[in-house]
mmCIF file of C-alpha atoms in Angstrom:
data_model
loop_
_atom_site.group_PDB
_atom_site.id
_atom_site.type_symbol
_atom_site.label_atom_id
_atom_site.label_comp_id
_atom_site.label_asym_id
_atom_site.label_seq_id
_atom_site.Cartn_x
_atom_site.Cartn_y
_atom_site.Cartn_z
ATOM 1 C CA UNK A 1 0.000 0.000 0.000
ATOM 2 C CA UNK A 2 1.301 3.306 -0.704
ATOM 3 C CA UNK A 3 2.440 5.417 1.550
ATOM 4 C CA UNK A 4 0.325 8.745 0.757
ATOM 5 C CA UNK A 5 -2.882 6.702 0.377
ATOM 6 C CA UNK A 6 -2.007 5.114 3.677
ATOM 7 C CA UNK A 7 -1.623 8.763 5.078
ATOM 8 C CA UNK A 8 -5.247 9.943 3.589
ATOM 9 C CA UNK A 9 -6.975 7.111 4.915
ATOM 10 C CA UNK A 10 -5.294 7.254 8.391
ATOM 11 C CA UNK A 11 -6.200 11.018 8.746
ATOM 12 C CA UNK A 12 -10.237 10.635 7.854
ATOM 13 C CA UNK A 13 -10.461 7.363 10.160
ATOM 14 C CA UNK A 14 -8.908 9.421 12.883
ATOM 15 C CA UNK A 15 -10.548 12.610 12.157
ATOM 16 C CA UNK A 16 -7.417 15.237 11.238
ATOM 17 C CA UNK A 17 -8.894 15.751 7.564
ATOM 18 C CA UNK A 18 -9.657 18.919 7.754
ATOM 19 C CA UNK A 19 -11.742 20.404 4.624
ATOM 20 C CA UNK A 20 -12.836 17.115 3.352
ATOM 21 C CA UNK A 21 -16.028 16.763 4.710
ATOM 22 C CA UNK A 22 -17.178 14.573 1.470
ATOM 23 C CA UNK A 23 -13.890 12.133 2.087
ATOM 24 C CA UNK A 24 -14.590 11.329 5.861
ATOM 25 C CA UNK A 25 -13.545 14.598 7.719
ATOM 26 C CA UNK A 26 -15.301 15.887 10.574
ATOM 27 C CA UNK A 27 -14.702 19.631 10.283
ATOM 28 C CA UNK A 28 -15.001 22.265 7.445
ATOM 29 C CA UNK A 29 -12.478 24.045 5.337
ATOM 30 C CA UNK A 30 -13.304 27.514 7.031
ATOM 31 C CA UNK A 31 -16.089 28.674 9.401
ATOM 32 C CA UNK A 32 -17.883 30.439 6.282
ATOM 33 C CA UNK A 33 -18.662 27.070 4.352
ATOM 34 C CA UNK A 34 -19.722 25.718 7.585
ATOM 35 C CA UNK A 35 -22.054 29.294 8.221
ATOM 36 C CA UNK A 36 -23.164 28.847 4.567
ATOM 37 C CA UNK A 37 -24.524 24.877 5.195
ATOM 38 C CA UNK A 38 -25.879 25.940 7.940
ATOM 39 C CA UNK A 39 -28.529 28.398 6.252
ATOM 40 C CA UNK A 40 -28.970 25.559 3.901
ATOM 41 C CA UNK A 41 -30.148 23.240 6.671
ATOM 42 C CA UNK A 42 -32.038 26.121 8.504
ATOM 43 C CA UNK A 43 -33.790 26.519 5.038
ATOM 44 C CA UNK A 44 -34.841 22.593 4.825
ATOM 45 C CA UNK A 45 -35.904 22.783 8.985
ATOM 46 C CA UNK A 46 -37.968 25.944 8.255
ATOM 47 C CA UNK A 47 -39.511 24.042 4.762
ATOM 48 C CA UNK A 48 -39.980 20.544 7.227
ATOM 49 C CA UNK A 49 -41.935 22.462 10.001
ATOM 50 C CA UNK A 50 -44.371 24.561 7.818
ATOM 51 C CA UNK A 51 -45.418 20.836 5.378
ATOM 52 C CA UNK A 52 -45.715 19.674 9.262
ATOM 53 C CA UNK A 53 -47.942 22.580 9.625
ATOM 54 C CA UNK A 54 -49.923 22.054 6.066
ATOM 55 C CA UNK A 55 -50.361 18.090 6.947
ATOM 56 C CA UNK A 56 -52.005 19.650 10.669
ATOM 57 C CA UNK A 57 -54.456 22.509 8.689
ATOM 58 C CA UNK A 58 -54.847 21.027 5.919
ATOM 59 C CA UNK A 59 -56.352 17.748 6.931
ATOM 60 C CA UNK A 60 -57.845 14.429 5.030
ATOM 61 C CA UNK A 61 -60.181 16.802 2.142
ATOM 62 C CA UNK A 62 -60.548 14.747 -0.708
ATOM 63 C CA UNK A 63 -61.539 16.621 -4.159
ATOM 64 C CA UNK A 64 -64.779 15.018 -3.866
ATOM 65 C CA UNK A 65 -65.325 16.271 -0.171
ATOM 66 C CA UNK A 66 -64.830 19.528 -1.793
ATOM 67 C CA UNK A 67 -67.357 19.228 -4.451
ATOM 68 C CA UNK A 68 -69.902 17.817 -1.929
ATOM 69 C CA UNK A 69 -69.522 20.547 0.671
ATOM 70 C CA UNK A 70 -70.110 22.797 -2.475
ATOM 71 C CA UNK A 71 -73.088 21.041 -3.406
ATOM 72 C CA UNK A 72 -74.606 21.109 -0.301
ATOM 73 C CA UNK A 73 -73.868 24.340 0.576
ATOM 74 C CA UNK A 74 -76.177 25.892 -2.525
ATOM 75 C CA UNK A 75 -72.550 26.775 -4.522
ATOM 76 C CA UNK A 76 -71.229 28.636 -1.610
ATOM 77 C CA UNK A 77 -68.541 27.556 0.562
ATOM 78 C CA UNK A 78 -67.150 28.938 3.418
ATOM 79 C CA UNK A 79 -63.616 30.358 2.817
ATOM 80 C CA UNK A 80 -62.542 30.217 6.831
ATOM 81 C CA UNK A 81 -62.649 26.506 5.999
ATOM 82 C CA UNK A 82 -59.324 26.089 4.542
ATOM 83 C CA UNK A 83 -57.549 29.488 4.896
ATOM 84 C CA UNK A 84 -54.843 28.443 7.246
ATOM 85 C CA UNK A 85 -54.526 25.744 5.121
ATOM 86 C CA UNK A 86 -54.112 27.870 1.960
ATOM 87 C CA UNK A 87 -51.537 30.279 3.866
ATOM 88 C CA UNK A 88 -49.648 27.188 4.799
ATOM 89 C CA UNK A 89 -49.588 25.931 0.789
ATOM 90 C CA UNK A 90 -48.753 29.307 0.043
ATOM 91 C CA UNK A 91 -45.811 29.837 2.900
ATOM 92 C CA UNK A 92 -44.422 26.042 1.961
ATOM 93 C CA UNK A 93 -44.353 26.927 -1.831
ATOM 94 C CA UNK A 94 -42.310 30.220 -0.453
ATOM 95 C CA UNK A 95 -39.800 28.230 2.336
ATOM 96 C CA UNK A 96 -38.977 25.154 -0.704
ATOM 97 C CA UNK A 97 -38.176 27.875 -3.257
ATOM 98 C CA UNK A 98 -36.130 29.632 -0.492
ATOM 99 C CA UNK A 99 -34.215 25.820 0.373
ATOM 100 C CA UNK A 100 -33.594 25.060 -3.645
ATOM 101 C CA UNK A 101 -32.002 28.786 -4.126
ATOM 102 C CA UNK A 102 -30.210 28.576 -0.744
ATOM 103 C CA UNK A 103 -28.775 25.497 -1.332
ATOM 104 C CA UNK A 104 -28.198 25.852 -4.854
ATOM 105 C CA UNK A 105 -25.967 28.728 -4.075
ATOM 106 C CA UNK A 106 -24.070 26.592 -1.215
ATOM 107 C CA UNK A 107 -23.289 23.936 -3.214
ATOM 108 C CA UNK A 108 -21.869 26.092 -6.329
ATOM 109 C CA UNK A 109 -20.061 27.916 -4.197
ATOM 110 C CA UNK A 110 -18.499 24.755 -2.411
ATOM 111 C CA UNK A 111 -17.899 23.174 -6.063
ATOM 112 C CA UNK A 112 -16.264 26.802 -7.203
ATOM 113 C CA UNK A 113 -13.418 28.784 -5.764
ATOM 114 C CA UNK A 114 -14.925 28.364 -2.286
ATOM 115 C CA UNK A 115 -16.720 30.979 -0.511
ATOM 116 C CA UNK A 116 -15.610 34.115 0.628
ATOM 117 C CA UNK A 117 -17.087 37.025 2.979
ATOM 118 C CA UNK A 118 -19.186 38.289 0.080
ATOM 119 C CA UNK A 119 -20.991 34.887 -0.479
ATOM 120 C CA UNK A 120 -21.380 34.281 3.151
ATOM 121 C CA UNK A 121 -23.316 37.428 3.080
ATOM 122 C CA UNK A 122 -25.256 37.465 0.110
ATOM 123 C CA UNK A 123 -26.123 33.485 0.970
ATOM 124 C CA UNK A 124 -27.750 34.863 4.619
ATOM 125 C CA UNK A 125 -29.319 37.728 2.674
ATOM 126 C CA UNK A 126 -31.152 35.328 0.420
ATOM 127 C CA UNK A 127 -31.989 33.400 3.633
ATOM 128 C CA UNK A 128 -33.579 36.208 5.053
ATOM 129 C CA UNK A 129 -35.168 37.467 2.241
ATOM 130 C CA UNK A 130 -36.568 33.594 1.667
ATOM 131 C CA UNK A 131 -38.091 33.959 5.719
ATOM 132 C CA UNK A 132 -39.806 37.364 5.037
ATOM 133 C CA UNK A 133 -41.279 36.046 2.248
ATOM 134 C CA UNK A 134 -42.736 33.111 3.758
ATOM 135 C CA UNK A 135 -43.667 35.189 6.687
ATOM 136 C CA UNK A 136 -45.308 37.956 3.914
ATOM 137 C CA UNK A 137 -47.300 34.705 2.595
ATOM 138 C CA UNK A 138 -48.818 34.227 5.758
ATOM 139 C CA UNK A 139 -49.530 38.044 5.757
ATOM 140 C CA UNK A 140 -51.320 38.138 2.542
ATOM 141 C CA UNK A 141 -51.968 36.623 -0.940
ATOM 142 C CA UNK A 142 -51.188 38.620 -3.861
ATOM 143 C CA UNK A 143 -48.959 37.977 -6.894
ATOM 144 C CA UNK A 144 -47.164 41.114 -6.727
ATOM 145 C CA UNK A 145 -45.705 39.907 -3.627
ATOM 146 C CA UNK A 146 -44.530 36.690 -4.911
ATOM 147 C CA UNK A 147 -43.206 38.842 -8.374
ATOM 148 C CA UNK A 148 -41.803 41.495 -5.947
ATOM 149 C CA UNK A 149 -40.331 38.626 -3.794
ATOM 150 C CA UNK A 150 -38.712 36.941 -6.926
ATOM 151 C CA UNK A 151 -37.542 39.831 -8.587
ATOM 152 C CA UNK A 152 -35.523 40.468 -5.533
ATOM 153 C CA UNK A 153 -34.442 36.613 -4.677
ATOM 154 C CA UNK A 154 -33.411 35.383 -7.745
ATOM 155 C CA UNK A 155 -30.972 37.924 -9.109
ATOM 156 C CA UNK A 156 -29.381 38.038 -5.515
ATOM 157 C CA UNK A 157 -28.988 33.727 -5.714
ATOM 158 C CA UNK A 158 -27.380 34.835 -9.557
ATOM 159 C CA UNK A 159 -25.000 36.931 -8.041
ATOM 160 C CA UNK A 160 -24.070 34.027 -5.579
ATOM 161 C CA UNK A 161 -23.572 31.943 -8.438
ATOM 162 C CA UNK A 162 -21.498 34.350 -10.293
ATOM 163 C CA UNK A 163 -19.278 34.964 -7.415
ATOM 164 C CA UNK A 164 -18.567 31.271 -6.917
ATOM 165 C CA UNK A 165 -17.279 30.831 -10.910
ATOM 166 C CA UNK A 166 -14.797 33.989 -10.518
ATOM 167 C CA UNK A 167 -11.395 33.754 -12.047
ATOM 168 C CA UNK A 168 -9.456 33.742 -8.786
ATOM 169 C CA UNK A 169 -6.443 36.821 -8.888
ATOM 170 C CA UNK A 170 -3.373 34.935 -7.110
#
């Protein structure tokens, strides 16, 4: 066995492989890949939670339940019926899109040049702006708030992107 695969293996069994997390380490490169995973997994516990909180409001409604209530009601139905579980859809819709831009940007940045402050930053701004939009969902239902939201949230992610495919000055 060779002597410098012999050294790799040694030093991810006993945990000195430092920035290898994908080879068997057990610490990160710097403490601003580890802050940006951790806004990615923040971003998949806040999406978790609220389809927890859909599966609680929204219930066991069938399509045919639906119609039937319809029916019965003479073509009206009451809306305070399923409006928490409509701001739920609504706020889950908002806190996946946030996860899938959040961790898009993580893991292009990880497979770039690595990230830097400006990343870091940017990555926790999308983050944020992904939480007040799924807080704003809650709040109200408009498409100008989603197109207002997106405008804002995907050009931000972009700039992630770009940063993480920069030709490196050494």
């Amino acid at each position: 066995m060779s002597s410098a695969i012999y050294d790799a293996a040694t030093r991810a069994a006993t945990g000195d492989l430092h920035g290898a997390t994908f080879l068997g380490g057990t610490d990160y490169e710097s403490t601003k890949q580890r802050s940006m995973w951790i806004a990615a997994y923040t971003s998949l516990l806040v999406w978790q939670v609220l389809l927890l909180a859909l599966y609680l409001f929204a219930g066991t409604r069938s399509r045919t339940d639906e119609i039937a209530a319809i029916t019965a009601a003479g073509g009206q139905v009451n809306p305070k019926e399923s409006l928490w579980a409509d701001k739920c859809r609504r706020a889950v819709r908002a806190a996946r899109t946030n996860f899938i831009l959040v961790l898009s940007a993580v893991v292009v940045t990880a497979l770039g040049f690595g990230p830097t402050a400006a990343t870091v930053t940017l990555t926790w701004v999308a983050f944020a702006l992904g939480a007040l939009w799924l807080v704003a969902e809650f709040v109200a239902d408009s498409h100008w708030l989603r197109l207002v939201m997106s405008v804002l949230h995907f050009p931000l992610i972009a700039v992630v992107w770009g940063l993480a495919f920069r030709s490196r000055i050494d």
